[in-house]
mmCIF file of C-alpha atoms and ligand atoms in Angstrom:
data_model
loop_
_atom_site.group_PDB
_atom_site.id
_atom_site.type_symbol
_atom_site.label_atom_id
_atom_site.label_comp_id
_atom_site.label_asym_id
_atom_site.label_seq_id
_atom_site.Cartn_x
_atom_site.Cartn_y
_atom_site.Cartn_z
ATOM 1 C CA MET A 1 90.361 60.455 79.904
ATOM 2 C CA ILE A 2 89.144 63.880 78.934
ATOM 3 C CA GLY A 3 86.386 65.061 81.212
ATOM 4 C CA SER A 4 82.954 65.798 79.794
ATOM 5 C CA ILE A 5 81.001 69.106 80.359
ATOM 6 C CA ALA A 6 77.715 67.276 80.127
ATOM 7 C CA ASN A 7 76.225 66.893 83.536
ATOM 8 C CA ARG A 8 78.003 69.953 84.826
ATOM 9 C CA THR A 9 76.201 73.207 85.725
ATOM 10 C CA LEU A 10 77.383 76.841 85.388
ATOM 11 C CA LEU A 11 75.729 79.556 87.377
ATOM 12 C CA GLN A 12 75.937 83.048 85.996
ATOM 13 C CA PRO A 13 75.692 85.690 88.647
ATOM 14 C CA LYS A 14 74.859 89.326 87.543
ATOM 15 C CA SER A 15 76.704 91.077 90.418
ATOM 16 C CA LEU A 16 79.109 90.282 93.283
ATOM 17 C CA ALA A 17 76.117 90.297 95.749
ATOM 18 C CA ASP A 18 74.459 87.821 93.431
ATOM 19 C CA ALA A 19 77.479 85.652 93.413
ATOM 20 C CA LEU A 20 77.807 85.620 97.136
ATOM 21 C CA LYS A 21 74.191 84.699 97.584
ATOM 22 C CA MET A 22 74.517 81.885 95.240
ATOM 23 C CA LEU A 23 77.607 80.536 97.138
ATOM 24 C CA ARG A 24 75.677 80.687 100.330
ATOM 25 C CA ASP A 25 72.323 79.380 99.116
ATOM 26 C CA GLU A 26 73.157 77.128 96.227
ATOM 27 C CA GLY A 27 76.470 75.658 97.172
ATOM 28 C CA PRO A 28 78.852 73.804 97.118
ATOM 29 C CA LEU A 29 79.899 75.725 93.921
ATOM 30 C CA THR A 30 83.412 75.966 92.315
ATOM 31 C CA PRO A 31 84.278 79.586 91.477
ATOM 32 C CA LEU A 32 85.588 79.888 87.937
ATOM 33 C CA ALA A 33 87.629 82.891 86.640
ATOM 34 C CA GLY A 34 89.814 82.625 83.591
ATOM 35 C CA CYS A 35 89.444 78.802 83.688
ATOM 36 C CA THR A 36 93.047 78.199 82.594
ATOM 37 C CA ASP A 37 93.682 75.774 85.506
ATOM 38 C CA LEU A 38 90.171 74.304 85.754
ATOM 39 C CA TYR A 39 90.226 73.570 82.019
ATOM 40 C CA VAL A 40 93.470 71.659 82.248
ATOM 41 C CA ALA A 41 91.958 69.558 85.039
ATOM 42 C CA LEU A 42 88.911 69.006 82.928
ATOM 43 C CA ASN A 43 91.152 67.866 80.108
ATOM 44 C CA PHE A 44 93.089 65.507 82.166
ATOM 45 C CA GLY A 45 89.863 63.993 83.563
ATOM 46 C CA THR A 46 90.691 64.973 87.173
ATOM 47 C CA LEU A 47 88.013 67.670 87.547
ATOM 48 C CA LYS A 48 85.573 66.174 89.984
ATOM 49 C CA ASP A 49 83.505 69.363 90.678
ATOM 50 C CA VAL A 50 80.166 69.510 88.819
ATOM 51 C CA ARG A 51 78.654 72.823 89.739
ATOM 52 C CA PHE A 52 80.465 76.071 88.861
ATOM 53 C CA LEU A 53 80.005 79.750 89.535
ATOM 54 C CA ASN A 54 81.205 82.006 86.719
ATOM 55 C CA LEU A 55 82.947 85.144 88.177
ATOM 56 C CA TRP A 56 84.340 86.207 84.798
ATOM 57 C CA GLY A 57 81.605 88.853 84.158
ATOM 58 C CA LEU A 58 82.003 90.575 87.610
ATOM 59 C CA GLU A 59 83.596 93.800 86.593
ATOM 60 C CA ARG A 60 83.936 94.977 90.183
ATOM 61 C CA LEU A 61 86.743 92.366 90.775
ATOM 62 C CA ARG A 62 88.749 93.494 87.891
ATOM 63 C CA PRO A 63 90.134 97.173 88.740
ATOM 64 C CA ILE A 64 93.639 97.793 90.065
ATOM 65 C CA GLY A 65 94.173 100.992 92.081
ATOM 66 C CA ILE A 66 95.239 102.642 95.320
ATOM 67 C CA ARG A 67 92.887 102.241 98.248
ATOM 68 C CA ALA A 68 93.711 103.863 101.634
ATOM 69 C CA GLY A 69 97.399 103.892 100.573
ATOM 70 C CA MET A 70 97.371 100.242 99.733
ATOM 71 C CA LEU A 71 97.876 98.882 96.184
ATOM 72 C CA ALA A 72 94.439 96.987 95.666
ATOM 73 C CA ILE A 73 94.476 94.488 92.862
ATOM 74 C CA GLY A 74 91.155 92.939 91.947
ATOM 75 C CA ALA A 75 90.997 89.128 91.948
ATOM 76 C CA LEU A 76 90.070 89.143 88.268
ATOM 77 C CA ALA A 77 92.999 91.188 87.192
ATOM 78 C CA THR A 78 94.742 89.224 84.387
ATOM 79 C CA TYR A 79 98.478 88.939 83.833
ATOM 80 C CA THR A 80 98.006 91.392 80.856
ATOM 81 C CA ASP A 81 96.215 93.870 83.187
ATOM 82 C CA LEU A 82 99.127 93.615 85.713
ATOM 83 C CA ILE A 83 101.776 94.113 83.000
ATOM 84 C CA ARG A 84 99.936 97.053 81.577
ATOM 85 C CA SER A 85 99.103 98.798 84.961
ATOM 86 C CA PRO A 86 101.124 101.926 85.561
ATOM 87 C CA VAL A 87 100.499 101.617 89.340
ATOM 88 C CA VAL A 88 101.682 98.023 89.516
ATOM 89 C CA ARG A 89 104.772 98.876 87.403
ATOM 90 C CA LYS A 90 105.562 101.641 89.867
ATOM 91 C CA ARG A 91 104.709 99.964 93.168
ATOM 92 C CA LEU A 92 105.321 96.335 92.547
ATOM 93 C CA PRO A 93 107.626 95.783 89.609
ATOM 94 C CA MET A 94 108.543 92.287 90.797
ATOM 95 C CA LEU A 95 104.790 91.404 90.079
ATOM 96 C CA VAL A 96 105.024 92.734 86.540
ATOM 97 C CA ALA A 97 108.297 90.651 86.051
ATOM 98 C CA ALA A 98 106.389 87.546 87.252
ATOM 99 C CA ALA A 99 103.286 88.232 85.070
ATOM 100 C CA ARG A 100 105.472 88.588 82.042
ATOM 101 C CA GLU A 101 106.875 85.016 82.607
ATOM 102 C CA VAL A 102 103.472 83.353 82.860
ATOM 103 C CA GLY A 103 102.510 81.083 80.096
ATOM 104 C CA GLY A 104 102.111 82.769 76.650
ATOM 105 C CA VAL A 105 99.994 85.758 75.576
ATOM 106 C CA GLN A 106 96.654 83.721 75.609
ATOM 107 C CA ILE A 107 97.188 82.654 79.226
ATOM 108 C CA GLN A 108 98.323 86.175 80.210
ATOM 109 C CA ASN A 109 95.111 87.510 78.649
ATOM 110 C CA ARG A 110 92.887 84.975 80.484
ATOM 111 C CA GLY A 111 94.545 83.778 83.630
ATOM 112 C CA THR A 112 93.882 85.863 86.780
ATOM 113 C CA ILE A 113 95.873 86.622 89.879
ATOM 114 C CA GLY A 114 92.948 85.404 91.890
ATOM 115 C CA GLY A 115 93.007 82.101 90.112
ATOM 116 C CA ASN A 116 96.751 81.691 90.651
ATOM 117 C CA VAL A 117 96.314 82.377 94.410
ATOM 118 C CA VAL A 118 93.511 79.993 94.987
ATOM 119 C CA ASN A 119 94.800 77.357 92.754
ATOM 120 C CA ALA A 120 97.381 77.102 95.401
ATOM 121 C CA SER A 121 100.165 75.372 93.199
ATOM 122 C CA PRO A 122 103.575 75.782 95.036
ATOM 123 C CA ALA A 123 104.899 76.593 91.450
ATOM 124 C CA GLY A 124 102.383 79.482 90.920
ATOM 125 C CA ASP A 125 104.564 82.463 89.808
ATOM 126 C CA THR A 126 102.886 85.235 91.540
ATOM 127 C CA LEU A 127 102.882 83.533 94.946
ATOM 128 C CA PRO A 128 106.355 84.309 96.033
ATOM 129 C CA VAL A 129 105.814 87.901 94.930
ATOM 130 C CA LEU A 130 102.820 88.244 97.107
ATOM 131 C CA ALA A 131 104.513 86.418 99.973
ATOM 132 C CA ALA A 132 107.655 88.732 99.806
ATOM 133 C CA ALA A 133 105.293 91.769 99.553
ATOM 134 C CA ASP A 134 103.383 90.752 102.678
ATOM 135 C CA ALA A 135 100.224 90.887 100.726
ATOM 136 C CA VAL A 136 96.751 90.630 102.328
ATOM 137 C CA VAL A 137 94.139 88.346 100.795
ATOM 138 C CA VAL A 138 90.686 89.962 100.873
ATOM 139 C CA LEU A 139 87.974 87.199 101.092
ATOM 140 C CA GLN A 140 84.409 87.993 100.796
ATOM 141 C CA SER A 141 81.129 85.989 101.662
ATOM 142 C CA ALA A 142 77.516 86.942 102.121
ATOM 143 C CA GLY A 143 78.313 87.386 105.773
ATOM 144 C CA GLY A 144 81.135 89.904 105.234
ATOM 145 C CA VAL A 145 84.737 90.475 104.468
ATOM 146 C CA ARG A 146 87.855 88.714 105.896
ATOM 147 C CA ARG A 147 91.462 89.987 105.471
ATOM 148 C CA ILE A 148 94.072 87.197 105.822
ATOM 149 C CA PRO A 149 97.882 87.854 105.604
ATOM 150 C CA PHE A 150 99.073 86.132 102.599
ATOM 151 C CA ASN A 151 101.706 84.263 104.642
ATOM 152 C CA ALA A 152 98.843 82.687 106.654
ATOM 153 C CA PHE A 153 96.623 81.792 103.613
ATOM 154 C CA TYR A 154 98.143 78.380 102.876
ATOM 155 C CA THR A 155 97.819 75.607 105.400
ATOM 156 C CA GLY A 156 99.416 72.758 103.404
ATOM 157 C CA TYR A 157 99.939 71.379 99.866
ATOM 158 C CA ARG A 158 97.209 73.030 97.793
ATOM 159 C CA GLN A 159 95.284 73.966 101.108
ATOM 160 C CA THR A 160 94.016 77.325 101.876
ATOM 161 C CA VAL A 161 92.031 78.917 104.726
ATOM 162 C CA ARG A 162 89.317 80.039 102.119
ATOM 163 C CA ARG A 163 85.834 78.735 103.125
ATOM 164 C CA SER A 164 83.722 77.330 100.372
ATOM 165 C CA ASP A 165 81.167 80.250 100.726
ATOM 166 C CA GLU A 166 83.994 82.891 100.065
ATOM 167 C CA ILE A 167 85.586 84.285 97.014
ATOM 168 C CA VAL A 168 88.799 86.077 96.859
ATOM 169 C CA VAL A 169 87.919 89.609 95.837
ATOM 170 C CA ALA A 170 91.311 91.348 96.010
ATOM 171 C CA LEU A 171 94.920 91.397 97.043
ATOM 172 C CA GLU A 172 96.137 94.394 99.032
ATOM 173 C CA ILE A 173 99.790 95.419 99.238
ATOM 174 C CA ALA A 174 101.248 98.120 101.413
ATOM 175 C CA PRO A 175 103.890 100.385 99.966
ATOM 176 C CA ILE A 176 107.373 98.621 99.808
ATOM 177 C CA ARG A 177 110.726 100.173 100.313
ATOM 178 C CA GLY A 178 113.800 98.528 98.833
ATOM 179 C CA ARG A 179 114.892 96.889 95.608
ATOM 180 C CA GLN A 180 112.643 94.240 94.328
ATOM 181 C CA TYR A 181 113.701 91.017 92.796
ATOM 182 C CA PHE A 182 112.074 88.318 90.746
ATOM 183 C CA ARG A 183 113.540 85.236 89.102
ATOM 184 C CA LYS A 184 111.882 82.106 87.615
ATOM 185 C CA VAL A 185 113.877 79.238 86.557
ATOM 186 C CA GLY A 186 112.338 76.744 84.348
ATOM 187 C CA THR A 187 113.195 74.274 81.642
ATOM 188 C CA ARG A 188 113.230 77.159 79.037
ATOM 189 C CA ALA A 189 112.847 80.838 78.814
ATOM 190 C CA ALA A 190 109.057 80.887 78.173
ATOM 191 C CA GLN A 191 106.059 78.677 78.517
ATOM 192 C CA ALA A 192 107.567 76.696 81.403
ATOM 193 C CA ILE A 193 106.385 75.700 84.777
ATOM 194 C CA SER A 194 109.095 76.796 87.436
ATOM 195 C CA LYS A 195 111.568 74.503 88.907
ATOM 196 C CA VAL A 196 112.375 77.373 91.259
ATOM 197 C CA VAL A 197 110.853 80.713 91.592
ATOM 198 C CA MET A 198 112.072 83.469 94.011
ATOM 199 C CA ALA A 199 111.031 86.947 94.910
ATOM 200 C CA GLY A 200 112.681 89.336 97.278
ATOM 201 C CA VAL A 201 112.766 92.817 98.688
ATOM 202 C CA ALA A 202 116.140 94.172 99.619
ATOM 203 C CA GLY A 203 114.945 96.260 102.377
ATOM 204 C CA THR A 204 115.336 96.525 106.177
ATOM 205 C CA PRO A 205 114.666 93.753 106.999
ATOM 206 C CA PRO A 206 115.081 91.805 103.723
ATOM 207 C CA ARG A 207 112.227 89.628 102.586
ATOM 208 C CA ILE A 208 112.673 86.425 100.609
ATOM 209 C CA ALA A 209 110.084 84.058 99.300
ATOM 210 C CA LEU A 210 110.391 80.952 97.137
ATOM 211 C CA GLY A 211 108.121 78.621 95.238
ATOM 212 C CA SER A 212 108.563 75.029 94.002
ATOM 213 C CA VAL A 213 110.919 74.234 96.910
ATOM 214 C CA ALA A 214 108.300 73.091 99.519
ATOM 215 C CA PRO A 215 104.620 71.963 99.652
ATOM 216 C CA THR A 216 103.647 75.672 99.696
ATOM 217 C CA VAL A 217 105.188 78.902 98.855
ATOM 218 C CA ILE A 218 107.581 79.824 101.699
ATOM 219 C CA ARG A 219 109.124 82.821 103.320
ATOM 220 C CA ALA A 220 112.876 82.066 104.119
ATOM 221 C CA ALA A 221 112.603 83.508 107.655
ATOM 222 C CA GLN A 222 115.935 82.055 108.937
ATOM 223 C CA THR A 223 117.741 83.392 105.852
ATOM 224 C CA GLU A 224 116.126 86.735 106.099
ATOM 225 C CA ALA A 225 117.217 86.935 109.884
ATOM 226 C CA ALA A 226 120.725 85.908 108.906
ATOM 227 C CA ILE A 227 121.093 88.516 106.214
ATOM 228 C CA ALA A 228 119.503 91.161 108.579
ATOM 229 C CA GLY A 229 122.148 90.122 111.161
ATOM 230 C CA GLY A 230 125.007 90.626 108.907
ATOM 231 C CA ALA A 231 125.765 87.019 107.867
ATOM 232 C CA SER A 232 128.120 86.472 104.982
ATOM 233 C CA LEU A 233 126.462 85.394 101.621
ATOM 234 C CA GLU A 234 128.089 81.923 102.104
ATOM 235 C CA ALA A 235 126.561 81.549 105.555
ATOM 236 C CA ALA A 236 123.209 82.753 104.246
ATOM 237 C CA GLN A 237 123.246 80.335 101.447
ATOM 238 C CA ARG A 238 123.919 77.392 103.789
ATOM 239 C CA ILE A 239 121.053 78.511 105.943
ATOM 240 C CA LEU A 240 118.784 78.679 102.958
ATOM 241 C CA ALA A 241 119.679 75.277 101.797
ATOM 242 C CA ASP A 242 118.690 73.841 105.104
ATOM 243 C CA GLU A 243 115.500 75.899 105.132
ATOM 244 C CA LEU A 244 114.179 74.367 101.950
ATOM 245 C CA SER A 245 112.393 71.086 101.502
ATOM 246 C CA PRO A 246 112.300 70.496 97.681
ATOM 247 C CA ILE A 247 111.240 67.140 96.237
ATOM 248 C CA ASP A 248 112.334 65.036 93.154
ATOM 249 C CA ASP A 249 109.643 65.081 90.623
ATOM 250 C CA MET A 250 109.191 65.014 86.826
ATOM 251 C CA ARG A 251 110.314 68.535 86.464
ATOM 252 C CA SER A 252 113.598 68.493 88.538
ATOM 253 C CA THR A 253 115.472 66.917 91.374
ATOM 254 C CA ALA A 254 115.614 68.091 94.978
ATOM 255 C CA GLU A 255 119.401 68.746 94.643
ATOM 256 C CA TYR A 256 119.067 70.844 91.560
ATOM 257 C CA ARG A 257 116.354 73.012 93.100
ATOM 258 C CA ARG A 258 118.502 73.543 96.224
ATOM 259 C CA ARG A 259 121.443 74.549 94.110
ATOM 260 C CA VAL A 260 119.451 76.885 91.961
ATOM 261 C CA ALA A 261 117.840 78.467 95.068
ATOM 262 C CA VAL A 262 121.169 79.318 96.682
ATOM 263 C CA ASN A 263 122.602 80.693 93.479
ATOM 264 C CA LEU A 264 119.377 82.967 93.143
ATOM 265 C CA LEU A 265 120.090 84.070 96.682
ATOM 266 C CA ALA A 266 123.409 85.313 95.607
ATOM 267 C CA GLN A 267 121.887 87.206 92.663
ATOM 268 C CA PHE A 268 119.475 88.803 94.999
ATOM 269 C CA VAL A 269 121.937 89.725 97.664
ATOM 270 C CA LEU A 270 124.525 91.028 95.199
ATOM 271 C CA GLY A 271 121.920 92.832 93.122
ATOM 272 C CA ARG A 272 122.667 91.180 89.819
HETATM 273 C C1 FAD B 301 99.404 76.608 78.960
HETATM 274 C C2 FAD B 301 99.358 77.093 80.374
HETATM 275 C C3 FAD B 301 100.497 77.775 80.973
HETATM 276 C C4 FAD B 301 100.454 78.196 82.200
HETATM 277 N N1 FAD B 301 101.568 78.821 82.703
HETATM 278 C C5 FAD B 301 101.711 79.211 83.955
HETATM 279 C C6 FAD B 301 102.891 79.868 84.407
HETATM 280 O O1 FAD B 301 103.748 80.124 83.699
HETATM 281 N N2 FAD B 301 102.903 80.183 85.808
HETATM 282 C C7 FAD B 301 101.875 80.037 86.556
HETATM 283 O O2 FAD B 301 101.920 80.389 87.821
HETATM 284 N N3 FAD B 301 100.747 79.469 86.151
HETATM 285 C C8 FAD B 301 100.594 79.096 84.875
HETATM 286 N N4 FAD B 301 99.522 78.443 84.520
HETATM 287 C C9 FAD B 301 98.437 78.175 85.292
HETATM 288 C C10 FAD B 301 97.195 79.263 85.295
HETATM 289 O O3 FAD B 301 97.193 79.919 83.966
HETATM 290 C C11 FAD B 301 97.387 80.332 86.357
HETATM 291 O O4 FAD B 301 97.355 79.517 87.692
HETATM 292 C C12 FAD B 301 96.163 81.249 86.342
HETATM 293 O O5 FAD B 301 96.436 82.383 87.114
HETATM 294 C C13 FAD B 301 94.763 80.666 86.852
HETATM 295 O O6 FAD B 301 93.905 81.739 86.867
HETATM 296 P P1 FAD B 301 92.384 81.484 86.335
HETATM 297 O O7 FAD B 301 91.675 82.720 86.345
HETATM 298 O O8 FAD B 301 92.504 80.880 84.901
HETATM 299 O O9 FAD B 301 91.883 80.386 87.335
HETATM 300 P P2 FAD B 301 90.750 79.277 87.147
HETATM 301 O O10 FAD B 301 91.226 78.127 86.318
HETATM 302 O O11 FAD B 301 89.431 79.928 86.714
HETATM 303 O O12 FAD B 301 90.654 78.840 88.663
HETATM 304 C C14 FAD B 301 91.728 78.163 89.311
HETATM 305 C C15 FAD B 301 91.312 77.894 90.846
HETATM 306 O O13 FAD B 301 91.042 79.122 91.540
HETATM 307 C C16 FAD B 301 89.698 79.101 91.989
HETATM 308 N N5 FAD B 301 89.313 80.417 91.841
HETATM 309 C C17 FAD B 301 89.628 81.333 90.714
HETATM 310 N N6 FAD B 301 89.322 82.554 91.075
HETATM 311 C C18 FAD B 301 88.777 82.689 92.287
HETATM 312 C C19 FAD B 301 88.402 83.665 93.201
HETATM 313 N N7 FAD B 301 88.447 84.966 92.829
HETATM 314 N N8 FAD B 301 87.963 83.318 94.394
HETATM 315 C C20 FAD B 301 87.941 81.997 94.742
HETATM 316 N N9 FAD B 301 88.372 81.041 94.009
HETATM 317 C C21 FAD B 301 88.786 81.361 92.852
HETATM 318 C C22 FAD B 301 88.928 78.156 91.040
HETATM 319 O O14 FAD B 301 87.787 77.583 91.757
HETATM 320 C C23 FAD B 301 89.994 77.025 90.846
HETATM 321 O O15 FAD B 301 90.090 76.206 91.984
HETATM 322 C C24 FAD B 301 99.414 77.970 83.089
HETATM 323 C C25 FAD B 301 98.170 77.254 82.652
HETATM 324 C C26 FAD B 301 98.241 76.925 81.246
HETATM 325 C C27 FAD B 301 97.054 76.130 80.799
#
């Protein structure tokens, strides 16, 4: 049944400080950014939360730039912002490739990178990119700032280390050396949720991350080590197949996901 917005409250902070104070003093509150995930839950009647904090007007969370040598992406940066950003195109082309494949133009204009990260779907398209990039999640509360390595942010299926009084304010990414790779495989070329999504950096050592093949986005650490140690492609593919724990669901089968993942590994390794 479609959820109703009657009996739900939306708080409108005027600044980041204001928002953090509201989270501390008037919580629990659910942050709301582009609302593209939250609205789907409302529509499905699964949105239990009743009090929301509207982040959309907090311009401080939108800029993308270089801070102390790191690429710093504001949590409210939309996919369109990422696609258009010269600095993201230069430093992190695999993120631009991912952003181009998210939804359609409307979702790219409204959906944010912070929302994708906190929504914590294992199929989120930016997540393997951020995992392969060794990104850092910047969380802020009224009490201060915490920086969490992206690869320690998720603790289980749709679970993160974010506290309820914190919002994600930015993602930080150190400069990356090596060819970057991104590939999403879905039911069709556009407007599809991924069956398998993979991002990689062909550096020394290589970095490989996958989505939709486990309860959270994963780094394929054993496969990375095998490739760094000079393993053949076939051996690395066998290791990757063992490293994944995909499931059968309405979008695909575990067997198909495993096969696609090892094929993508070949593309990544061979540079195709
Ligand atoms: C038609 C359609 C197609 C889509 N296609 C794709 C796709 O191809 N690939 C893909 O990955 N996703 C897709 N999505 C999902 C969605 O668009 C993305 O996950 C988007 O990035 C969510 O961002 P948002 O700003 O809209 O998040 P919201 O819906 O506003 O929030 C999502 C979650 O994150 C929390 N949150 C948001 N921002 C913050 C913050 N700064 N700090 C703390 N918590 C926060 C919210 O409380 C909520 O739990 C699609 C959705 C739709 C409706």
